[in-house]
Amino acid sequence: MINASILIARRVAPWFARAKQIEGCATGAELGERLGLTPPQVSRASRGHGPDAYVLAVCDKGGINPAERAEVVYLLTGVWPVAS
């Protein structure tokens, strides 16, 4: 059985890699600096851990689509986001 943290990590990883590519960053630490995160914060966010806002900031920077973003929000919070 796969737990939620593994699912979150699988959903976040491609967007983290894409965010680094979009920003022209060679490392996660460089991306963290541009997002205003410390290296430990960006490391946890890349695995889907840490405050939800950090995880979503990385995904948004990577250009996550709305459907996948909603799934990540659900996995992080347990609440499906309502479209406004």
PDB file of N, CA, C and O in Angstrom:
ATOM      1  N   MET A   1       0.843  -1.177   0.000  1.00  0.00           N
ATOM      2  CA  MET A   1       0.000   0.000   0.000  1.00  0.00           C
ATOM      3  C   MET A   1       0.891   1.245   0.000  1.00  0.00           C
ATOM      4  O   MET A   1       1.910   1.298   0.682  1.00  0.00           O
ATOM      5  N   ILE A   2       0.503   2.233  -0.765  1.00  0.00           N
ATOM      6  CA  ILE A   2       1.257   3.479  -0.873  1.00  0.00           C
ATOM      7  C   ILE A   2       0.635   4.510   0.056  1.00  0.00           C
ATOM      8  O   ILE A   2      -0.571   4.737   0.009  1.00  0.00           O
ATOM      9  N   ASN A   3       1.458   5.139   0.894  1.00  0.00           N
ATOM     10  CA  ASN A   3       0.912   6.145   1.801  1.00  0.00           C
ATOM     11  C   ASN A   3       0.892   7.523   1.130  1.00  0.00           C
ATOM     12  O   ASN A   3       1.439   7.717   0.046  1.00  0.00           O
ATOM     13  N   ALA A   4       0.270   8.467   1.779  1.00  0.00           N
ATOM     14  CA  ALA A   4       0.070   9.801   1.198  1.00  0.00           C
ATOM     15  C   ALA A   4       1.384  10.518   0.913  1.00  0.00           C
ATOM     16  O   ALA A   4       1.498  11.208  -0.102  1.00  0.00           O
ATOM     17  N   SER A   5       2.390  10.359   1.759  1.00  0.00           N
ATOM     18  CA  SER A   5       3.639  11.091   1.530  1.00  0.00           C
ATOM     19  C   SER A   5       4.331  10.615   0.250  1.00  0.00           C
ATOM     20  O   SER A   5       4.943  11.417  -0.453  1.00  0.00           O
ATOM     21  N   ILE A   6       4.216   9.339  -0.075  1.00  0.00           N
ATOM     22  CA  ILE A   6       4.789   8.834  -1.322  1.00  0.00           C
ATOM     23  C   ILE A   6       4.013   9.384  -2.515  1.00  0.00           C
ATOM     24  O   ILE A   6       4.602   9.788  -3.525  1.00  0.00           O
ATOM     25  N   LEU A   7       2.702   9.424  -2.415  1.00  0.00           N
ATOM     26  CA  LEU A   7       1.882   9.985  -3.500  1.00  0.00           C
ATOM     27  C   LEU A   7       2.198  11.456  -3.728  1.00  0.00           C
ATOM     28  O   LEU A   7       2.315  11.904  -4.870  1.00  0.00           O
ATOM     29  N   ILE A   8       2.342  12.203  -2.644  1.00  0.00           N
ATOM     30  CA  ILE A   8       2.669  13.625  -2.770  1.00  0.00           C
ATOM     31  C   ILE A   8       4.034  13.787  -3.439  1.00  0.00           C
ATOM     32  O   ILE A   8       4.188  14.592  -4.356  1.00  0.00           O
ATOM     33  N   ALA A   9       5.005  13.020  -2.995  1.00  0.00           N
ATOM     34  CA  ALA A   9       6.345  13.115  -3.583  1.00  0.00           C
ATOM     35  C   ALA A   9       6.315  12.804  -5.070  1.00  0.00           C
ATOM     36  O   ALA A   9       6.978  13.475  -5.866  1.00  0.00           O
ATOM     37  N   ARG A  10       5.547  11.811  -5.464  1.00  0.00           N
ATOM     38  CA  ARG A  10       5.436  11.463  -6.884  1.00  0.00           C
ATOM     39  C   ARG A  10       4.760  12.560  -7.684  1.00  0.00           C
ATOM     40  O   ARG A  10       5.057  12.753  -8.860  1.00  0.00           O
ATOM     41  N   ARG A  11       3.832  13.269  -7.079  1.00  0.00           N
ATOM     42  CA  ARG A  11       3.130  14.351  -7.786  1.00  0.00           C
ATOM     43  C   ARG A  11       3.988  15.614  -7.872  1.00  0.00           C
ATOM     44  O   ARG A  11       3.920  16.350  -8.838  1.00  0.00           O
ATOM     45  N   VAL A  12       4.784  15.871  -6.842  1.00  0.00           N
ATOM     46  CA  VAL A  12       5.560  17.111  -6.759  1.00  0.00           C
ATOM     47  C   VAL A  12       6.866  17.043  -7.550  1.00  0.00           C
ATOM     48  O   VAL A  12       7.284  18.032  -8.153  1.00  0.00           O
ATOM     49  N   ALA A  13       7.511  15.897  -7.567  1.00  0.00           N
ATOM     50  CA  ALA A  13       8.852  15.762  -8.176  1.00  0.00           C
ATOM     51  C   ALA A  13       8.961  16.306  -9.599  1.00  0.00           C
ATOM     52  O   ALA A  13       9.887  17.063  -9.898  1.00  0.00           O
ATOM     53  N   PRO A  14       8.039  15.978 -10.515  1.00  0.00           N
ATOM     54  CA  PRO A  14       8.194  16.513 -11.875  1.00  0.00           C
ATOM     55  C   PRO A  14       8.077  18.035 -11.939  1.00  0.00           C
ATOM     56  O   PRO A  14       8.770  18.683 -12.733  1.00  0.00           O
ATOM     57  N   TRP A  15       7.240  18.604 -11.092  1.00  0.00           N
ATOM     58  CA  TRP A  15       7.062  20.060 -11.108  1.00  0.00           C
ATOM     59  C   TRP A  15       8.256  20.757 -10.491  1.00  0.00           C
ATOM     60  O   TRP A  15       8.628  21.853 -10.897  1.00  0.00           O
ATOM     61  N   PHE A  16       8.872  20.106  -9.517  1.00  0.00           N
ATOM     62  CA  PHE A  16      10.093  20.647  -8.930  1.00  0.00           C
ATOM     63  C   PHE A  16      11.200  20.685  -9.986  1.00  0.00           C
ATOM     64  O   PHE A  16      11.877  21.692 -10.155  1.00  0.00           O
ATOM     65  N   ALA A  17      11.347  19.595 -10.718  1.00  0.00           N
ATOM     66  CA  ALA A  17      12.373  19.540 -11.775  1.00  0.00           C
ATOM     67  C   ALA A  17      12.087  20.580 -12.855  1.00  0.00           C
ATOM     68  O   ALA A  17      13.002  21.246 -13.349  1.00  0.00           O
ATOM     69  N   ARG A  18      10.831  20.731 -13.212  1.00  0.00           N
ATOM     70  CA  ARG A  18      10.472  21.709 -14.240  1.00  0.00           C
ATOM     71  C   ARG A  18      10.699  23.135 -13.744  1.00  0.00           C
ATOM     72  O   ARG A  18      11.141  24.002 -14.493  1.00  0.00           O
ATOM     73  N   ALA A  19      10.408  23.385 -12.469  1.00  0.00           N
ATOM     74  CA  ALA A  19      10.633  24.724 -11.903  1.00  0.00           C
ATOM     75  C   ALA A  19      12.113  25.072 -11.964  1.00  0.00           C
ATOM     76  O   ALA A  19      12.473  26.204 -12.306  1.00  0.00           O
ATOM     77  N   LYS A  20      12.981  24.104 -11.654  1.00  0.00           N
ATOM     78  CA  LYS A  20      14.422  24.355 -11.750  1.00  0.00           C
ATOM     79  C   LYS A  20      14.811  24.674 -13.192  1.00  0.00           C
ATOM     80  O   LYS A  20      15.600  25.580 -13.432  1.00  0.00           O
ATOM     81  N   GLN A  21      14.238  23.950 -14.133  1.00  0.00           N
ATOM     82  CA  GLN A  21      14.551  24.179 -15.551  1.00  0.00           C
ATOM     83  C   GLN A  21      14.060  25.552 -16.003  1.00  0.00           C
ATOM     84  O   GLN A  21      14.787  26.291 -16.668  1.00  0.00           O
ATOM     85  N   ILE A  22      12.848  25.914 -15.645  1.00  0.00           N
ATOM     86  CA  ILE A  22      12.267  27.205 -16.037  1.00  0.00           C
ATOM     87  C   ILE A  22      13.091  28.361 -15.485  1.00  0.00           C
ATOM     88  O   ILE A  22      13.361  29.341 -16.178  1.00  0.00           O
ATOM     89  N   GLU A  23      13.493  28.236 -14.232  1.00  0.00           N
ATOM     90  CA  GLU A  23      14.259  29.295 -13.575  1.00  0.00           C
ATOM     91  C   GLU A  23      15.738  29.273 -13.949  1.00  0.00           C
ATOM     92  O   GLU A  23      16.473  30.184 -13.598  1.00  0.00           O
ATOM     93  N   GLY A  24      16.182  28.231 -14.644  1.00  0.00           N
ATOM     94  CA  GLY A  24      17.591  28.123 -15.018  1.00  0.00           C
ATOM     95  C   GLY A  24      18.492  27.807 -13.840  1.00  0.00           C
ATOM     96  O   GLY A  24      19.641  28.235 -13.790  1.00  0.00           O
ATOM     97  N   CYS A  25      17.973  27.073 -12.896  1.00  0.00           N
ATOM     98  CA  CYS A  25      18.718  26.725 -11.691  1.00  0.00           C
ATOM     99  C   CYS A  25      19.354  25.346 -11.842  1.00  0.00           C
ATOM    100  O   CYS A  25      18.712  24.409 -12.303  1.00  0.00           O
ATOM    101  N   ALA A  26      20.610  25.238 -11.427  1.00  0.00           N
ATOM    102  CA  ALA A  26      21.294  23.948 -11.480  1.00  0.00           C
ATOM    103  C   ALA A  26      20.964  23.107 -10.252  1.00  0.00           C
ATOM    104  O   ALA A  26      20.982  21.880 -10.316  1.00  0.00           O
ATOM    105  N   THR A  27      20.662  23.751  -9.152  1.00  0.00           N
ATOM    106  CA  THR A  27      20.390  23.024  -7.906  1.00  0.00           C
ATOM    107  C   THR A  27      19.082  23.494  -7.281  1.00  0.00           C
ATOM    108  O   THR A  27      18.567  24.569  -7.592  1.00  0.00           O
ATOM    109  N   GLY A  28      18.592  22.665  -6.379  1.00  0.00           N
ATOM    110  CA  GLY A  28      17.399  23.042  -5.632  1.00  0.00           C
ATOM    111  C   GLY A  28      17.631  24.235  -4.736  1.00  0.00           C
ATOM    112  O   GLY A  28      16.729  25.034  -4.498  1.00  0.00           O
ATOM    113  N   ALA A  29      18.863  24.377  -4.237  1.00  0.00           N
ATOM    114  CA  ALA A  29      19.186  25.516  -3.371  1.00  0.00           C
ATOM    115  C   ALA A  29      19.042  26.837  -4.129  1.00  0.00           C
ATOM    116  O   ALA A  29      18.548  27.830  -3.574  1.00  0.00           O
ATOM    117  N   GLU A  30      19.456  26.852  -5.401  1.00  0.00           N
ATOM    118  CA  GLU A  30      19.299  28.069  -6.210  1.00  0.00           C
ATOM    119  C   GLU A  30      17.821  28.404  -6.395  1.00  0.00           C
ATOM    120  O   GLU A  30      17.425  29.568  -6.300  1.00  0.00           O
ATOM    121  N   LEU A  31      17.016  27.380  -6.656  1.00  0.00           N
ATOM    122  CA  LEU A  31      15.575  27.598  -6.794  1.00  0.00           C
ATOM    123  C   LEU A  31      15.002  28.124  -5.490  1.00  0.00           C
ATOM    124  O   LEU A  31      14.184  29.047  -5.491  1.00  0.00           O
ATOM    125  N   GLY A  32      15.450  27.560  -4.375  1.00  0.00           N
ATOM    126  CA  GLY A  32      14.987  28.019  -3.069  1.00  0.00           C
ATOM    127  C   GLY A  32      15.282  29.480  -2.830  1.00  0.00           C
ATOM    128  O   GLY A  32      14.441  30.211  -2.310  1.00  0.00           O
ATOM    129  N   GLU A  33      16.467  29.918  -3.225  1.00  0.00           N
ATOM    130  CA  GLU A  33      16.824  31.335  -3.073  1.00  0.00           C
ATOM    131  C   GLU A  33      15.858  32.214  -3.855  1.00  0.00           C
ATOM    132  O   GLU A  33      15.434  33.262  -3.377  1.00  0.00           O
ATOM    133  N   ARG A  34      15.519  31.798  -5.058  1.00  0.00           N
ATOM    134  CA  ARG A  34      14.611  32.600  -5.891  1.00  0.00           C
ATOM    135  C   ARG A  34      13.187  32.609  -5.347  1.00  0.00           C
ATOM    136  O   ARG A  34      12.443  33.550  -5.583  1.00  0.00           O
ATOM    137  N   LEU A  35      12.821  31.539  -4.634  1.00  0.00           N
ATOM    138  CA  LEU A  35      11.488  31.472  -4.036  1.00  0.00           C
ATOM    139  C   LEU A  35      11.466  32.001  -2.606  1.00  0.00           C
ATOM    140  O   LEU A  35      10.420  32.051  -1.981  1.00  0.00           O
ATOM    141  N   GLY A  36      12.642  32.369  -2.094  1.00  0.00           N
ATOM    142  CA  GLY A  36      12.725  32.880  -0.729  1.00  0.00           C
ATOM    143  C   GLY A  36      12.690  31.781   0.322  1.00  0.00           C
ATOM    144  O   GLY A  36      12.249  32.008   1.444  1.00  0.00           O
ATOM    145  N   LEU A  37      13.145  30.577  -0.035  1.00  0.00           N
ATOM    146  CA  LEU A  37      13.161  29.456   0.893  1.00  0.00           C
ATOM    147  C   LEU A  37      14.599  29.096   1.247  1.00  0.00           C
ATOM    148  O   LEU A  37      15.502  29.259   0.434  1.00  0.00           O
ATOM    149  N   THR A  38      14.793  28.585   2.442  1.00  0.00           N
ATOM    150  CA  THR A  38      16.114  28.110   2.837  1.00  0.00           C
ATOM    151  C   THR A  38      16.343  26.738   2.194  1.00  0.00           C
ATOM    152  O   THR A  38      15.380  26.079   1.789  1.00  0.00           O
ATOM    153  N   PRO A  39      17.594  26.284   2.098  1.00  0.00           N
ATOM    154  CA  PRO A  39      17.846  24.955   1.518  1.00  0.00           C
ATOM    155  C   PRO A  39      17.055  23.814   2.179  1.00  0.00           C
ATOM    156  O   PRO A  39      16.494  22.976   1.470  1.00  0.00           O
ATOM    157  N   PRO A  40      16.961  23.763   3.520  1.00  0.00           N
ATOM    158  CA  PRO A  40      16.142  22.690   4.100  1.00  0.00           C
ATOM    159  C   PRO A  40      14.662  22.796   3.727  1.00  0.00           C
ATOM    160  O   PRO A  40      13.998  21.791   3.500  1.00  0.00           O
ATOM    161  N   GLN A  41      14.146  24.019   3.630  1.00  0.00           N
ATOM    162  CA  GLN A  41      12.741  24.193   3.264  1.00  0.00           C
ATOM    163  C   GLN A  41      12.475  23.714   1.845  1.00  0.00           C
ATOM    164  O   GLN A  41      11.485  23.037   1.590  1.00  0.00           O
ATOM    165  N   VAL A  42      13.355  24.073   0.918  1.00  0.00           N
ATOM    166  CA  VAL A  42      13.147  23.653  -0.465  1.00  0.00           C
ATOM    167  C   VAL A  42      13.358  22.150  -0.618  1.00  0.00           C
ATOM    168  O   VAL A  42      12.672  21.497  -1.409  1.00  0.00           O
ATOM    169  N   SER A  43      14.241  21.575   0.160  1.00  0.00           N
ATOM    170  CA  SER A  43      14.456  20.128   0.126  1.00  0.00           C
ATOM    171  C   SER A  43      13.200  19.388   0.574  1.00  0.00           C
ATOM    172  O   SER A  43      12.761  18.435  -0.066  1.00  0.00           O
ATOM    173  N   ARG A  44      12.616  19.848   1.675  1.00  0.00           N
ATOM    174  CA  ARG A  44      11.379  19.221   2.157  1.00  0.00           C
ATOM    175  C   ARG A  44      10.245  19.448   1.175  1.00  0.00           C
ATOM    176  O   ARG A  44       9.450  18.543   0.907  1.00  0.00           O
ATOM    177  N   ALA A  45      10.150  20.637   0.618  1.00  0.00           N
ATOM    178  CA  ALA A  45       9.077  20.948  -0.334  1.00  0.00           C
ATOM    179  C   ALA A  45       9.191  20.084  -1.587  1.00  0.00           C
ATOM    180  O   ALA A  45       8.178  19.660  -2.148  1.00  0.00           O
ATOM    181  N   SER A  46      10.401  19.797  -2.029  1.00  0.00           N
ATOM    182  CA  SER A  46      10.571  18.981  -3.231  1.00  0.00           C
ATOM    183  C   SER A  46      10.093  17.552  -3.021  1.00  0.00           C
ATOM    184  O   SER A  46       9.771  16.857  -3.977  1.00  0.00           O
ATOM    185  N   ARG A  47      10.027  17.124  -1.761  1.00  0.00           N
ATOM    186  CA  ARG A  47       9.524  15.790  -1.438  1.00  0.00           C
ATOM    187  C   ARG A  47       8.061  15.833  -1.005  1.00  0.00           C
ATOM    188  O   ARG A  47       7.484  14.802  -0.646  1.00  0.00           O
ATOM    189  N   GLY A  48       7.472  17.021  -1.020  1.00  0.00           N
ATOM    190  CA  GLY A  48       6.081  17.155  -0.617  1.00  0.00           C
ATOM    191  C   GLY A  48       5.887  17.280   0.875  1.00  0.00           C
ATOM    192  O   GLY A  48       4.792  17.119   1.378  1.00  0.00           O
ATOM    193  N   HIS A  49       6.953  17.584   1.609  1.00  0.00           N
ATOM    194  CA  HIS A  49       6.874  17.759   3.064  1.00  0.00           C
ATOM    195  C   HIS A  49       6.978  19.245   3.380  1.00  0.00           C
ATOM    196  O   HIS A  49       7.282  20.054   2.530  1.00  0.00           O
ATOM    197  N   GLY A  50       6.753  19.574   4.619  1.00  0.00           N
ATOM    198  CA  GLY A  50       6.877  20.968   5.028  1.00  0.00           C
ATOM    199  C   GLY A  50       5.557  21.694   4.863  1.00  0.00           C
ATOM    200  O   GLY A  50       4.539  21.107   4.502  1.00  0.00           O
ATOM    201  N   PRO A  51       5.567  22.979   5.108  1.00  0.00           N
ATOM    202  CA  PRO A  51       4.330  23.754   4.962  1.00  0.00           C
ATOM    203  C   PRO A  51       3.755  23.655   3.549  1.00  0.00           C
ATOM    204  O   PRO A  51       4.489  23.650   2.562  1.00  0.00           O
ATOM    205  N   ASP A  52       2.456  23.542   3.477  1.00  0.00           N
ATOM    206  CA  ASP A  52       1.767  23.398   2.191  1.00  0.00           C
ATOM    207  C   ASP A  52       2.106  24.525   1.228  1.00  0.00           C
ATOM    208  O   ASP A  52       2.240  24.305   0.025  1.00  0.00           O
ATOM    209  N   ALA A  53       2.245  25.745   1.754  1.00  0.00           N
ATOM    210  CA  ALA A  53       2.529  26.896   0.895  1.00  0.00           C
ATOM    211  C   ALA A  53       3.849  26.727   0.148  1.00  0.00           C
ATOM    212  O   ALA A  53       3.959  27.119  -1.015  1.00  0.00           O
ATOM    213  N   TYR A  54       4.852  26.127   0.790  1.00  0.00           N
ATOM    214  CA  TYR A  54       6.140  25.920   0.130  1.00  0.00           C
ATOM    215  C   TYR A  54       6.018  24.901  -0.990  1.00  0.00           C
ATOM    216  O   TYR A  54       6.557  25.075  -2.074  1.00  0.00           O
ATOM    217  N   VAL A  55       5.301  23.816  -0.714  1.00  0.00           N
ATOM    218  CA  VAL A  55       5.109  22.768  -1.726  1.00  0.00           C
ATOM    219  C   VAL A  55       4.368  23.345  -2.930  1.00  0.00           C
ATOM    220  O   VAL A  55       4.754  23.129  -4.081  1.00  0.00           O
ATOM    221  N   LEU A  56       3.321  24.107  -2.668  1.00  0.00           N
ATOM    222  CA  LEU A  56       2.532  24.686  -3.760  1.00  0.00           C
ATOM    223  C   LEU A  56       3.310  25.759  -4.515  1.00  0.00           C
ATOM    224  O   LEU A  56       3.148  25.905  -5.722  1.00  0.00           O
ATOM    225  N   ALA A  57       4.182  26.495  -3.822  1.00  0.00           N
ATOM    226  CA  ALA A  57       5.010  27.505  -4.496  1.00  0.00           C
ATOM    227  C   ALA A  57       5.921  26.844  -5.514  1.00  0.00           C
ATOM    228  O   ALA A  57       6.079  27.337  -6.636  1.00  0.00           O
ATOM    229  N   VAL A  58       6.517  25.708  -5.144  1.00  0.00           N
ATOM    230  CA  VAL A  58       7.385  24.979  -6.066  1.00  0.00           C
ATOM    231  C   VAL A  58       6.573  24.467  -7.255  1.00  0.00           C
ATOM    232  O   VAL A  58       6.983  24.597  -8.413  1.00  0.00           O
ATOM    233  N   CYS A  59       5.403  23.885  -6.979  1.00  0.00           N
ATOM    234  CA  CYS A  59       4.551  23.371  -8.061  1.00  0.00           C
ATOM    235  C   CYS A  59       4.089  24.493  -8.987  1.00  0.00           C
ATOM    236  O   CYS A  59       4.088  24.333 -10.210  1.00  0.00           O
ATOM    237  N   ASP A  60       3.690  25.616  -8.405  1.00  0.00           N
ATOM    238  CA  ASP A  60       3.230  26.745  -9.221  1.00  0.00           C
ATOM    239  C   ASP A  60       4.353  27.286 -10.095  1.00  0.00           C
ATOM    240  O   ASP A  60       4.135  27.629 -11.257  1.00  0.00           O
ATOM    241  N   LYS A  61       5.556  27.353  -9.551  1.00  0.00           N
ATOM    242  CA  LYS A  61       6.698  27.835 -10.323  1.00  0.00           C
ATOM    243  C   LYS A  61       6.979  26.889 -11.488  1.00  0.00           C
ATOM    244  O   LYS A  61       7.413  27.302 -12.551  1.00  0.00           O
ATOM    245  N   GLY A  62       6.685  25.598 -11.295  1.00  0.00           N
ATOM    246  CA  GLY A  62       6.881  24.598 -12.342  1.00  0.00           C
ATOM    247  C   GLY A  62       5.771  24.560 -13.368  1.00  0.00           C
ATOM    248  O   GLY A  62       5.861  23.822 -14.347  1.00  0.00           O
ATOM    249  N   GLY A  63       4.719  25.331 -13.159  1.00  0.00           N
ATOM    250  CA  GLY A  63       3.625  25.404 -14.124  1.00  0.00           C
ATOM    251  C   GLY A  63       2.624  24.266 -14.012  1.00  0.00           C
ATOM    252  O   GLY A  63       2.086  23.804 -15.013  1.00  0.00           O
ATOM    253  N   ILE A  64       2.366  23.810 -12.790  1.00  0.00           N
ATOM    254  CA  ILE A  64       1.424  22.708 -12.584  1.00  0.00           C
ATOM    255  C   ILE A  64       0.050  23.094 -13.121  1.00  0.00           C
ATOM    256  O   ILE A  64      -0.373  24.246 -13.021  1.00  0.00           O
ATOM    257  N   ASN A  65      -0.636  22.125 -13.719  1.00  0.00           N
ATOM    258  CA  ASN A  65      -1.969  22.417 -14.241  1.00  0.00           C
ATOM    259  C   ASN A  65      -2.984  22.372 -13.097  1.00  0.00           C
ATOM    260  O   ASN A  65      -2.727  21.776 -12.049  1.00  0.00           O
ATOM    261  N   PRO A  66      -4.141  23.019 -13.277  1.00  0.00           N
ATOM    262  CA  PRO A  66      -5.110  23.135 -12.179  1.00  0.00           C
ATOM    263  C   PRO A  66      -5.604  21.790 -11.628  1.00  0.00           C
ATOM    264  O   PRO A  66      -5.789  21.654 -10.423  1.00  0.00           O
ATOM    265  N   ALA A  67      -5.791  20.808 -12.480  1.00  0.00           N
ATOM    266  CA  ALA A  67      -6.289  19.514 -12.003  1.00  0.00           C
ATOM    267  C   ALA A  67      -5.264  18.820 -11.103  1.00  0.00           C
ATOM    268  O   ALA A  67      -5.608  18.304 -10.037  1.00  0.00           O
ATOM    269  N   GLU A  68      -4.017  18.829 -11.514  1.00  0.00           N
ATOM    270  CA  GLU A  68      -2.978  18.204 -10.696  1.00  0.00           C
ATOM    271  C   GLU A  68      -2.716  19.011  -9.431  1.00  0.00           C
ATOM    272  O   GLU A  68      -2.411  18.444  -8.386  1.00  0.00           O
ATOM    273  N   ARG A  69      -2.832  20.342  -9.513  1.00  0.00           N
ATOM    274  CA  ARG A  69      -2.657  21.176  -8.325  1.00  0.00           C
ATOM    275  C   ARG A  69      -3.738  20.849  -7.299  1.00  0.00           C
ATOM    276  O   ARG A  69      -3.464  20.745  -6.105  1.00  0.00           O
ATOM    277  N   ALA A  70      -4.961  20.653  -7.775  1.00  0.00           N
ATOM    278  CA  ALA A  70      -6.059  20.294  -6.873  1.00  0.00           C
ATOM    279  C   ALA A  70      -5.771  18.960  -6.188  1.00  0.00           C
ATOM    280  O   ALA A  70      -6.037  18.800  -4.988  1.00  0.00           O
ATOM    281  N   GLU A  71      -5.198  18.014  -6.931  1.00  0.00           N
ATOM    282  CA  GLU A  71      -4.858  16.724  -6.341  1.00  0.00           C
ATOM    283  C   GLU A  71      -3.768  16.870  -5.279  1.00  0.00           C
ATOM    284  O   GLU A  71      -3.844  16.254  -4.217  1.00  0.00           O
ATOM    285  N   VAL A  72      -2.771  17.708  -5.548  1.00  0.00           N
ATOM    286  CA  VAL A  72      -1.713  17.943  -4.564  1.00  0.00           C
ATOM    287  C   VAL A  72      -2.293  18.603  -3.316  1.00  0.00           C
ATOM    288  O   VAL A  72      -1.975  18.207  -2.191  1.00  0.00           O
ATOM    289  N   VAL A  73      -3.168  19.586  -3.494  1.00  0.00           N
ATOM    290  CA  VAL A  73      -3.813  20.244  -2.347  1.00  0.00           C
ATOM    291  C   VAL A  73      -4.589  19.213  -1.533  1.00  0.00           C
ATOM    292  O   VAL A  73      -4.520  19.184  -0.305  1.00  0.00           O
ATOM    293  N   TYR A  74      -5.316  18.330  -2.228  1.00  0.00           N
ATOM    294  CA  TYR A  74      -6.085  17.296  -1.531  1.00  0.00           C
ATOM    295  C   TYR A  74      -5.167  16.372  -0.728  1.00  0.00           C
ATOM    296  O   TYR A  74      -5.445  16.058   0.429  1.00  0.00           O
ATOM    297  N   LEU A  75      -4.059  15.943  -1.342  1.00  0.00           N
ATOM    298  CA  LEU A  75      -3.132  15.062  -0.646  1.00  0.00           C
ATOM    299  C   LEU A  75      -2.479  15.744   0.556  1.00  0.00           C
ATOM    300  O   LEU A  75      -2.190  15.115   1.566  1.00  0.00           O
ATOM    301  N   LEU A  76      -2.234  17.047   0.452  1.00  0.00           N
ATOM    302  CA  LEU A  76      -1.610  17.794   1.548  1.00  0.00           C
ATOM    303  C   LEU A  76      -2.572  18.062   2.688  1.00  0.00           C
ATOM    304  O   LEU A  76      -2.215  17.959   3.859  1.00  0.00           O
ATOM    305  N   THR A  77      -3.816  18.418   2.351  1.00  0.00           N
ATOM    306  CA  THR A  77      -4.753  18.892   3.366  1.00  0.00           C
ATOM    307  C   THR A  77      -5.886  17.929   3.696  1.00  0.00           C
ATOM    308  O   THR A  77      -6.516  18.056   4.726  1.00  0.00           O
ATOM    309  N   GLY A  78      -6.186  17.018   2.773  1.00  0.00           N
ATOM    310  CA  GLY A  78      -7.321  16.128   2.965  1.00  0.00           C
ATOM    311  C   GLY A  78      -8.639  16.753   2.564  1.00  0.00           C
ATOM    312  O   GLY A  78      -9.702  16.177   2.757  1.00  0.00           O
ATOM    313  N   VAL A  79      -8.575  17.953   1.988  1.00  0.00           N
ATOM    314  CA  VAL A  79      -9.780  18.672   1.554  1.00  0.00           C
ATOM    315  C   VAL A  79      -9.644  18.991   0.077  1.00  0.00           C
ATOM    316  O   VAL A  79      -8.637  19.563  -0.347  1.00  0.00           O
ATOM    317  N   TRP A  80     -10.670  18.609  -0.699  1.00  0.00           N
ATOM    318  CA  TRP A  80     -10.641  18.903  -2.125  1.00  0.00           C
ATOM    319  C   TRP A  80     -10.963  20.384  -2.319  1.00  0.00           C
ATOM    320  O   TRP A  80     -11.964  20.874  -1.821  1.00  0.00           O
ATOM    321  N   PRO A  81     -10.087  21.128  -3.034  1.00  0.00           N
ATOM    322  CA  PRO A  81     -10.331  22.568  -3.201  1.00  0.00           C
ATOM    323  C   PRO A  81     -11.556  22.828  -4.085  1.00  0.00           C
ATOM    324  O   PRO A  81     -11.798  22.105  -5.047  1.00  0.00           O
ATOM    325  N   VAL A  82     -12.284  23.859  -3.727  1.00  0.00           N
ATOM    326  CA  VAL A  82     -13.487  24.237  -4.467  1.00  0.00           C
ATOM    327  C   VAL A  82     -13.094  25.352  -5.444  1.00  0.00           C
ATOM    328  O   VAL A  82     -12.483  26.336  -5.042  1.00  0.00           O
ATOM    329  N   ALA A  83     -13.439  25.175  -6.719  1.00  0.00           N
ATOM    330  CA  ALA A  83     -13.139  26.211  -7.711  1.00  0.00           C
ATOM    331  C   ALA A  83     -13.990  27.432  -7.425  1.00  0.00           C
ATOM    332  O   ALA A  83     -15.167  27.339  -7.128  1.00  0.00           O
ATOM    333  N   SER A  84     -13.376  28.596  -7.545  1.00  0.00           N
ATOM    334  CA  SER A  84     -14.139  29.829  -7.254  1.00  0.00           C
ATOM    335  C   SER A  84     -14.536  30.506  -8.539  1.00  0.00           C
ATOM    336  O   SER A  84     -14.056  30.318  -9.581  1.00  0.00           O
TER     337      SER A  84
END
